[in-house]
PDB file of N, CA and C in Angstrom:
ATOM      1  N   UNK A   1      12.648   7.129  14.955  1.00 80.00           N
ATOM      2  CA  UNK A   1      11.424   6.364  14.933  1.00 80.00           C
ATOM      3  C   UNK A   1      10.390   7.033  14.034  1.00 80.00           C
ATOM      4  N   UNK A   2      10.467   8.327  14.048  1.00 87.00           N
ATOM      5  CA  UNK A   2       9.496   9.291  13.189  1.00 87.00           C
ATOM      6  C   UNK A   2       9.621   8.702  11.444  1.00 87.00           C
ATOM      7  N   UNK A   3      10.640   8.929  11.513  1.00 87.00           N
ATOM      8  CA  UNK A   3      12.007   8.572   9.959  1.00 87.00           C
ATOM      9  C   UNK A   3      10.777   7.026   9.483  1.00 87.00           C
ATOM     10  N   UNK A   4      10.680   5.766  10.452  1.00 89.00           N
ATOM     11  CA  UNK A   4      10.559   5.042  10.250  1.00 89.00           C
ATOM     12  C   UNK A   4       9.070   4.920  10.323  1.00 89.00           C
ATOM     13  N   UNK A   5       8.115   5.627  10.818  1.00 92.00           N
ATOM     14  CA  UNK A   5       6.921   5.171  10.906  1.00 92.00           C
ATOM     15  C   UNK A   5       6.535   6.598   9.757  1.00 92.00           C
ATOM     16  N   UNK A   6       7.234   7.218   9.001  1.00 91.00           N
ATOM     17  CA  UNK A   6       6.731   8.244   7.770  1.00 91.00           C
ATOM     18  C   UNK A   6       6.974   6.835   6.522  1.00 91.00           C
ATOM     19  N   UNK A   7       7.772   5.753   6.638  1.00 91.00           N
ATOM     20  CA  UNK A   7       8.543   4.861   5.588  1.00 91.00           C
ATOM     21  C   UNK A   7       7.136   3.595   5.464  1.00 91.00           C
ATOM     22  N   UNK A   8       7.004   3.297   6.694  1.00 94.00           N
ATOM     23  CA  UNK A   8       5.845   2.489   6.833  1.00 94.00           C
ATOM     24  C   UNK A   8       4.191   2.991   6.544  1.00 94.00           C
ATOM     25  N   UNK A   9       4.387   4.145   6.681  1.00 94.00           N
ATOM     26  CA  UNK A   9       2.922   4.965   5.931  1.00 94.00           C
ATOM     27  C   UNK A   9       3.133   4.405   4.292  1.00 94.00           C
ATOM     28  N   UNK A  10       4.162   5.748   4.181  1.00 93.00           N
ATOM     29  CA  UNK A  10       4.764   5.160   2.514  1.00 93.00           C
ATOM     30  C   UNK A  10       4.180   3.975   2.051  1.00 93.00           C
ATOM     31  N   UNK A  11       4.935   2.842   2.698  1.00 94.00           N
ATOM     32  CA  UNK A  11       4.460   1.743   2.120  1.00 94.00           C
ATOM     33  C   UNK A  11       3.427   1.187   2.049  1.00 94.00           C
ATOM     34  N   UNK A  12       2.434   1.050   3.092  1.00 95.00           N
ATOM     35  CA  UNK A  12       1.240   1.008   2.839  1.00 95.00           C
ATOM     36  C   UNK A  12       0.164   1.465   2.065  1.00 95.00           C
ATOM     37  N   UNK A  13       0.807   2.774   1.716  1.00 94.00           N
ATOM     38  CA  UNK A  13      -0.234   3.304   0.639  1.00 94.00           C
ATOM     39  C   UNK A  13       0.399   3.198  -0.057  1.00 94.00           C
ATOM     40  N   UNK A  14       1.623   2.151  -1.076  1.00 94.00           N
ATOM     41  CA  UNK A  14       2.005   1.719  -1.700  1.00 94.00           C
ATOM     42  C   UNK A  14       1.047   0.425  -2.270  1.00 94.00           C
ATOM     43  N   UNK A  15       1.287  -0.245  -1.150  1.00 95.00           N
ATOM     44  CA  UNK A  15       0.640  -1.749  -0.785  1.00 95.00           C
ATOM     45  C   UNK A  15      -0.276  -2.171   0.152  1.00 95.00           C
ATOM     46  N   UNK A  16      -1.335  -1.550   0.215  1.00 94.00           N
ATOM     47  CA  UNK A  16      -2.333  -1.309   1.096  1.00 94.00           C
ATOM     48  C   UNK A  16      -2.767  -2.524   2.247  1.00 94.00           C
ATOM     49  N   UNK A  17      -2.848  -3.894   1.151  1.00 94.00           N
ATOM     50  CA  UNK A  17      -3.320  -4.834   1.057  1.00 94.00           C
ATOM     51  C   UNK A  17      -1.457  -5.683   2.723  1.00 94.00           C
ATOM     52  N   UNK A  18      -0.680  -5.043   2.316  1.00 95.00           N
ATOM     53  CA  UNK A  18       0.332  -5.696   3.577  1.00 95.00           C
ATOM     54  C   UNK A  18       0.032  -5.680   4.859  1.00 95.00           C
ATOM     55  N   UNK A  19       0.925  -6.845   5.252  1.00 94.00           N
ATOM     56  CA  UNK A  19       0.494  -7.513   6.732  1.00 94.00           C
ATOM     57  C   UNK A  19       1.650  -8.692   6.714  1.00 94.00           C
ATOM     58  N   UNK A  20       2.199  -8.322   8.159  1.00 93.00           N
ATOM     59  CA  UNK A  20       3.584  -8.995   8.250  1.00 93.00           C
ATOM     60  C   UNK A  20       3.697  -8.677  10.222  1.00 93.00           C
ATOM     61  N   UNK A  21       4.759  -9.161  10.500  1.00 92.00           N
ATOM     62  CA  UNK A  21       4.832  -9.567  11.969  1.00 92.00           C
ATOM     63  C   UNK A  21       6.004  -8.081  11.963  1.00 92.00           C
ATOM     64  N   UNK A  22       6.380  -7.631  13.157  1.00 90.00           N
ATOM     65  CA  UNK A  22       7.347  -6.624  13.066  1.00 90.00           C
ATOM     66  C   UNK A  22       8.559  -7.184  12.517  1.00 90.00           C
ATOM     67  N   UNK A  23       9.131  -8.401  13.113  1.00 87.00           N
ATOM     68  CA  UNK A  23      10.389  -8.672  12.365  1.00 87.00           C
ATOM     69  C   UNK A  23      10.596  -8.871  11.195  1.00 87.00           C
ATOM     70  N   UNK A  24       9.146  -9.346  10.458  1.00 89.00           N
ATOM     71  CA  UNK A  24       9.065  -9.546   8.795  1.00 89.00           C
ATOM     72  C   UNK A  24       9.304  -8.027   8.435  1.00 89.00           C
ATOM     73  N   UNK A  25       8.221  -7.190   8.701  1.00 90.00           N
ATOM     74  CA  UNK A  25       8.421  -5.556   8.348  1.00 90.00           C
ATOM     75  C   UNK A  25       9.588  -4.977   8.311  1.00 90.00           C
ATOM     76  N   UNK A  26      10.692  -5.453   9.236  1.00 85.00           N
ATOM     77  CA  UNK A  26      12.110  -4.626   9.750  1.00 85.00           C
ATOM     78  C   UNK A  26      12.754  -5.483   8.687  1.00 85.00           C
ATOM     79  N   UNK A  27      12.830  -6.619   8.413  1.00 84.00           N
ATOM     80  CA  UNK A  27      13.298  -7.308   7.331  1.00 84.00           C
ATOM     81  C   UNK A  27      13.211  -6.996   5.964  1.00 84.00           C
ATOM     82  N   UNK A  28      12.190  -7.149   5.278  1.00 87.00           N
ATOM     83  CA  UNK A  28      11.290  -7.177   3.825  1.00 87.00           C
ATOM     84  C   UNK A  28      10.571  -5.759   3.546  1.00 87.00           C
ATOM     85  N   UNK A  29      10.079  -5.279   4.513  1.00 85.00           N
ATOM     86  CA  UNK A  29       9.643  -3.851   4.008  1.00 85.00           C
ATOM     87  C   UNK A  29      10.447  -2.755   3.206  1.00 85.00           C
ATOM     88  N   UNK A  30      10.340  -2.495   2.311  1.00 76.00           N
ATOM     89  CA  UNK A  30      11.523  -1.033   1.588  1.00 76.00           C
ATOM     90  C   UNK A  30      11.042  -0.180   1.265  1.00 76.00           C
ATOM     91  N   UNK A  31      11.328   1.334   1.020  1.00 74.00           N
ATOM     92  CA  UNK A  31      12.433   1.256   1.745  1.00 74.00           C
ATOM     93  C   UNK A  31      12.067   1.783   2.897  1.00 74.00           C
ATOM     94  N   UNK A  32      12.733   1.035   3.643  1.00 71.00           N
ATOM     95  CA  UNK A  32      12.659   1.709   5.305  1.00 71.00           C
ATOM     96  C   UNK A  32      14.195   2.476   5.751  1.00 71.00           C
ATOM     97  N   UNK A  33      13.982   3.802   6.315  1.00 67.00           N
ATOM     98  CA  UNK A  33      15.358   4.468   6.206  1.00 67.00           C
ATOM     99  C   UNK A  33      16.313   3.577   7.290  1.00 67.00           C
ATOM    100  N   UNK A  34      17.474   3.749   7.121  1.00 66.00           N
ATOM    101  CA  UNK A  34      18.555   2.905   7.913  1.00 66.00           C
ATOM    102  C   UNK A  34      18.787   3.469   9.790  1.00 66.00           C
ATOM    103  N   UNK A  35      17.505   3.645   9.874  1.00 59.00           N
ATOM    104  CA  UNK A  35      17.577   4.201  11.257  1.00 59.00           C
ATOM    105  C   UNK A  35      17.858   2.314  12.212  1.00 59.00           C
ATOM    106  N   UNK A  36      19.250   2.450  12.844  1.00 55.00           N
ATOM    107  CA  UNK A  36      19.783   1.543  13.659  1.00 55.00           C
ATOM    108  C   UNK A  36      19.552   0.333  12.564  1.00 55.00           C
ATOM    109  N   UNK A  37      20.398   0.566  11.766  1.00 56.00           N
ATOM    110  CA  UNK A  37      19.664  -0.790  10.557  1.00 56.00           C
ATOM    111  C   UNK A  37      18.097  -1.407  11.028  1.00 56.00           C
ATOM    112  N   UNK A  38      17.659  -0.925  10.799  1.00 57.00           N
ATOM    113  CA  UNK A  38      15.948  -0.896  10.964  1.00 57.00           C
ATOM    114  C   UNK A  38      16.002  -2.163  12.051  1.00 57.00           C
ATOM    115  N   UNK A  39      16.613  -2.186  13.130  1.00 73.00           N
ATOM    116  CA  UNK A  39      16.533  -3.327  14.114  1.00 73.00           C
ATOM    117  C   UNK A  39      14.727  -3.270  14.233  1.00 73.00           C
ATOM    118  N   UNK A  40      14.660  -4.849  15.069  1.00 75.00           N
ATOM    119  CA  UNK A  40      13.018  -4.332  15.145  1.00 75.00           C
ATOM    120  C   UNK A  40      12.767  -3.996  16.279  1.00 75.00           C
ATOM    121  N   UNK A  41      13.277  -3.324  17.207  1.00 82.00           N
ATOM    122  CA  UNK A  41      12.646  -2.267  18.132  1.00 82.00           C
ATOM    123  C   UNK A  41      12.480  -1.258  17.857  1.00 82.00           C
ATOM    124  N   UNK A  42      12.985  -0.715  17.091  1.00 85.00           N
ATOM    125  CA  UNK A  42      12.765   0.416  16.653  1.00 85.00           C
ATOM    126  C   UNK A  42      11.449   0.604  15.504  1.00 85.00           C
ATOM    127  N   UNK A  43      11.817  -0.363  14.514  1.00 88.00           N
ATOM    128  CA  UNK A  43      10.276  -0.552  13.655  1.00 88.00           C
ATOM    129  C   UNK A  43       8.917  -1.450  14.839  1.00 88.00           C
ATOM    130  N   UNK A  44       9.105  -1.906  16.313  1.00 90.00           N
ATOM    131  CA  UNK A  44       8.033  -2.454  16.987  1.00 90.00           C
ATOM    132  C   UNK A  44       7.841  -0.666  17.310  1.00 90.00           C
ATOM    133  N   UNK A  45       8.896  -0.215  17.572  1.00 92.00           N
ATOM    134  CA  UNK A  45       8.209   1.664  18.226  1.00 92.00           C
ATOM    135  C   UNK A  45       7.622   2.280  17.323  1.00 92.00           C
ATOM    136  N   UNK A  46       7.889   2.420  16.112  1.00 93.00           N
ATOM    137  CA  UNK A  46       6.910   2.944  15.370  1.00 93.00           C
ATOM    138  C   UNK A  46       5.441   2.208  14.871  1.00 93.00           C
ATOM    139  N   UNK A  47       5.333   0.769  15.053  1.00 95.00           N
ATOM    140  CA  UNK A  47       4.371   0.170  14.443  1.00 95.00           C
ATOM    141  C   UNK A  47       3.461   0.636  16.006  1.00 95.00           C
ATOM    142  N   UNK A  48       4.068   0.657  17.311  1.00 96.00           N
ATOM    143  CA  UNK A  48       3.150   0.799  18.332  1.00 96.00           C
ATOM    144  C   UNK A  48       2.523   2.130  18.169  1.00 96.00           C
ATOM    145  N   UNK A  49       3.269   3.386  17.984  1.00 96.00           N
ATOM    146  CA  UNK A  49       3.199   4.684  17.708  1.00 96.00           C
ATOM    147  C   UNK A  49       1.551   4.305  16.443  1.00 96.00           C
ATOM    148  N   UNK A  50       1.950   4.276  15.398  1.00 96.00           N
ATOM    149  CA  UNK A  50       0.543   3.783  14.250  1.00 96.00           C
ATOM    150  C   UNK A  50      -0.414   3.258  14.637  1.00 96.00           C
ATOM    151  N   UNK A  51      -0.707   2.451  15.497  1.00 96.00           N
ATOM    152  CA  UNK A  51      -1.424   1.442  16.269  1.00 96.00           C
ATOM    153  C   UNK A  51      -2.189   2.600  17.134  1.00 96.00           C
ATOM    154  N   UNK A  52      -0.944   3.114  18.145  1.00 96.00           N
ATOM    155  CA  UNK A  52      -2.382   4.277  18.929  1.00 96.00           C
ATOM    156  C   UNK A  52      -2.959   5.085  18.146  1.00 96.00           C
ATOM    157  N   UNK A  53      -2.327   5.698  16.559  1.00 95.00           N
ATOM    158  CA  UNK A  53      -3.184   6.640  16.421  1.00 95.00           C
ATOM    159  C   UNK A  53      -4.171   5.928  15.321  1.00 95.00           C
ATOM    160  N   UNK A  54      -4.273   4.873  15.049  1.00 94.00           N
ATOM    161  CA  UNK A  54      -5.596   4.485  14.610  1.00 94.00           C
ATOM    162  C   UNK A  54      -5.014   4.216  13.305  1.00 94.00           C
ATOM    163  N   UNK A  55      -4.093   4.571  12.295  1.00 96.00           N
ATOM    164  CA  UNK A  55      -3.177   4.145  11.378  1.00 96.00           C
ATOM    165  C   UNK A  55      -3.320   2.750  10.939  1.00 96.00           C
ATOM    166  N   UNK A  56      -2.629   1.761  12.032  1.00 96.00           N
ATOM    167  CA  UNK A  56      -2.636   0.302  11.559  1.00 96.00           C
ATOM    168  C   UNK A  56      -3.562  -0.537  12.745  1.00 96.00           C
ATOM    169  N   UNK A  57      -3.174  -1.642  12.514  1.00 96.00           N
ATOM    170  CA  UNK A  57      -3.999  -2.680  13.645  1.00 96.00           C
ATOM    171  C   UNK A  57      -2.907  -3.712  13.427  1.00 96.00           C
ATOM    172  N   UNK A  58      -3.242  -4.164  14.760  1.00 95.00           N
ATOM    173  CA  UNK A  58      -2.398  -5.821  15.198  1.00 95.00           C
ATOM    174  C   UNK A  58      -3.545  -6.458  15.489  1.00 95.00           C
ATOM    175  N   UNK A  59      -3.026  -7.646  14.838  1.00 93.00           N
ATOM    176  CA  UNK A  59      -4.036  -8.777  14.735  1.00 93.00           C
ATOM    177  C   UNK A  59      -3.452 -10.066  15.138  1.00 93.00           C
ATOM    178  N   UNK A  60      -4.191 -11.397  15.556  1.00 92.00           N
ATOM    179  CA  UNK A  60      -3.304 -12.366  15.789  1.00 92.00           C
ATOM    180  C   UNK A  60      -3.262 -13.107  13.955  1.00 92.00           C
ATOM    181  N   UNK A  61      -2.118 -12.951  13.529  1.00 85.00           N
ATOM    182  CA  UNK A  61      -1.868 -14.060  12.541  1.00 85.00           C
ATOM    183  C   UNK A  61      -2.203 -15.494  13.035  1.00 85.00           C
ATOM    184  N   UNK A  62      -2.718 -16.737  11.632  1.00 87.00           N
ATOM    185  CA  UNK A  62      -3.103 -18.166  11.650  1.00 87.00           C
ATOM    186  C   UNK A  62      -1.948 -18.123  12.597  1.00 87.00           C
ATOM    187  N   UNK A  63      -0.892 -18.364  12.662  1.00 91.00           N
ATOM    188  CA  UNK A  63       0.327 -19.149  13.680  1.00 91.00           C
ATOM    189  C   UNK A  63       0.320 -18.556  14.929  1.00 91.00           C
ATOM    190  N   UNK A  64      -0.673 -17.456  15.021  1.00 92.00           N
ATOM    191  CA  UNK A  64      -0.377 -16.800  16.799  1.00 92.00           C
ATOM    192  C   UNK A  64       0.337 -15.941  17.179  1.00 92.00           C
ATOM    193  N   UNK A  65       0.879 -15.358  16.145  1.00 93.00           N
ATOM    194  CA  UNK A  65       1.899 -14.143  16.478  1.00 93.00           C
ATOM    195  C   UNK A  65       1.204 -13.264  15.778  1.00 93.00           C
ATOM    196  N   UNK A  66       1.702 -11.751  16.567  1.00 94.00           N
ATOM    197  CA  UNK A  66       1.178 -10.246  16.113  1.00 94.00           C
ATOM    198  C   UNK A  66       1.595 -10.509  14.705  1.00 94.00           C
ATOM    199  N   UNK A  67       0.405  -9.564  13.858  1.00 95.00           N
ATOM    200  CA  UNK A  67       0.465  -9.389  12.707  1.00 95.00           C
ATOM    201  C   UNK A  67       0.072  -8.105  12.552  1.00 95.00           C
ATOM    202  N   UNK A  68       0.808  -7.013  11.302  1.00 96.00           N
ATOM    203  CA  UNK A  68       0.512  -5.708  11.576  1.00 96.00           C
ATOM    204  C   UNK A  68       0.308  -5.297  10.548  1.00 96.00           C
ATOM    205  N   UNK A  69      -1.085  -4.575   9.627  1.00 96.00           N
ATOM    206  CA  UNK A  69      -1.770  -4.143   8.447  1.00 96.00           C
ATOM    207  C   UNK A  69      -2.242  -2.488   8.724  1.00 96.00           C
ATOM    208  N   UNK A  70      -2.112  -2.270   8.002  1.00 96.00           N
ATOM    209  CA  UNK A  70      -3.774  -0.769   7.532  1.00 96.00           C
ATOM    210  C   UNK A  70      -4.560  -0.900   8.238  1.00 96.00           C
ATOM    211  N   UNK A  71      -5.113  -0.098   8.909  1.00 94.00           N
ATOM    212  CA  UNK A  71      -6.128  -0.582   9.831  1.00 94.00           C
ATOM    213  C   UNK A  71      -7.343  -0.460   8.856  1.00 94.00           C
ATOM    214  N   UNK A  72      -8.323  -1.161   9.179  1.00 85.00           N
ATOM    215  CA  UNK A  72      -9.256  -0.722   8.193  1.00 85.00           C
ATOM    216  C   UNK A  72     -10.213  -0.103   8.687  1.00 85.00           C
ATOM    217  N   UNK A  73     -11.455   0.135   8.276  1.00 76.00           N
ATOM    218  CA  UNK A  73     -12.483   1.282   8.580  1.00 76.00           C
ATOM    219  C   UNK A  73     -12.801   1.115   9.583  1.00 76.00           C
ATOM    220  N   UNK A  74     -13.378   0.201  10.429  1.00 63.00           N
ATOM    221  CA  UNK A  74     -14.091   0.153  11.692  1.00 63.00           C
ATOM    222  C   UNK A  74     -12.525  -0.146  12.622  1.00 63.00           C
ATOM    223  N   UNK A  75     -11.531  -0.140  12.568  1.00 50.00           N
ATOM    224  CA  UNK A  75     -10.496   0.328  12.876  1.00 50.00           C
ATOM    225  C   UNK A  75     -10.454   1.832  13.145  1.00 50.00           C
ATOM    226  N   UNK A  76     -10.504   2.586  12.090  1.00 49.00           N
ATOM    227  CA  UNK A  76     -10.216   3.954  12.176  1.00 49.00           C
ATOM    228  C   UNK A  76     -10.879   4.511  13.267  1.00 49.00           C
ATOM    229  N   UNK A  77     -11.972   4.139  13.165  1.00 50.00           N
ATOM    230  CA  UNK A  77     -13.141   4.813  14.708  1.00 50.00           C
ATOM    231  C   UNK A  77     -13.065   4.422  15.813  1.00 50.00           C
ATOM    232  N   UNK A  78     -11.577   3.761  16.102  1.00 47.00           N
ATOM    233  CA  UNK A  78     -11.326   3.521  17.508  1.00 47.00           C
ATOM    234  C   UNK A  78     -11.892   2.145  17.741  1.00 47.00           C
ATOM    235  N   UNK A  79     -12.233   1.064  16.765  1.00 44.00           N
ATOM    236  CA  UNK A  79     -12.324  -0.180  17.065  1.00 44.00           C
ATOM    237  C   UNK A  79     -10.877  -0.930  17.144  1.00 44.00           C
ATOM    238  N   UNK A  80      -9.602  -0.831  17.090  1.00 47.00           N
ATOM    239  CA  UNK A  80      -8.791  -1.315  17.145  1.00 47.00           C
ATOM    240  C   UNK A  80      -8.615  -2.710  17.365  1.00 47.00           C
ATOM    241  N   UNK A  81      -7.840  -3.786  16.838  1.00 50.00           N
ATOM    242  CA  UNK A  81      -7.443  -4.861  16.823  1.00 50.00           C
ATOM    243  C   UNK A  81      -6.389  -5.274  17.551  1.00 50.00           C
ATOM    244  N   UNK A  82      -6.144  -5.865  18.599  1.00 51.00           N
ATOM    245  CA  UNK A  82      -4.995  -5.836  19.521  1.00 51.00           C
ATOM    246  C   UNK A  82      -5.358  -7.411  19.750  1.00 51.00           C
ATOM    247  N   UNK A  83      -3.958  -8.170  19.874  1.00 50.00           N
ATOM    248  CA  UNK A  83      -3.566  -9.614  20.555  1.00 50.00           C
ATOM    249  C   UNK A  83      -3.962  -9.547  21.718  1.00 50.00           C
ATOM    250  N   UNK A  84      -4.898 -10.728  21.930  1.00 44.00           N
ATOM    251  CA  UNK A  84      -4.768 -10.822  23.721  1.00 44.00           C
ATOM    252  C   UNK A  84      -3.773 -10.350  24.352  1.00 44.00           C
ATOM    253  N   UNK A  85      -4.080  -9.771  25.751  1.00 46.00           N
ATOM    254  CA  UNK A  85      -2.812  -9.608  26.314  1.00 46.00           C
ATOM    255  C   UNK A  85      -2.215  -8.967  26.119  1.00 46.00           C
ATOM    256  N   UNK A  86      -2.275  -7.815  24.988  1.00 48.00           N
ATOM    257  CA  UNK A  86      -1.613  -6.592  24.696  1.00 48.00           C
ATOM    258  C   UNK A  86      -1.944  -5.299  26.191  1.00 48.00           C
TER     259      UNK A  86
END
């Protein structure tokens, strides 16, 4: 999970501007190392792992499902973005 949430840093400061649902990320994201062919529990454990430490944010995407980006600044200070019901 470590393997995979060092791949998802990577990419973001690749592509700062990304935002995708976990199964899009475990899908389309590269490279992500072949930990359990990047099933998405394993990329939902690391995106949760990023999420507590202030890293990324979940947001509700237009269609209602988690969506997961960079967190941005008023993010970083512990404003976090979480789906109802999280």
């Amino acid at each position: 999970m470590t393997e995979v949430a060092a791949a998802l840093r990577r990419y973001l400061r690749a592509h700062p501007q990304a935002c995708d649902t976990s199964e899009g990320i475990a899908a389309w994201w590269r490279p992500l190392p072949p930990v359990a062919g990047n099933a998405p529990d394993v990329v939902a454990q690391a995106l949760a792992a990023l999420v507590a430490s202030g890293e990324m944010e979940c947001a509700l995407g237009p269609d209602g499902q988690a969506v997961y980006r960079a967190a941005r600044p008023a993010a970083r200070k512990g404003m976090q973005v979480e789906p109802p019901g999280s």
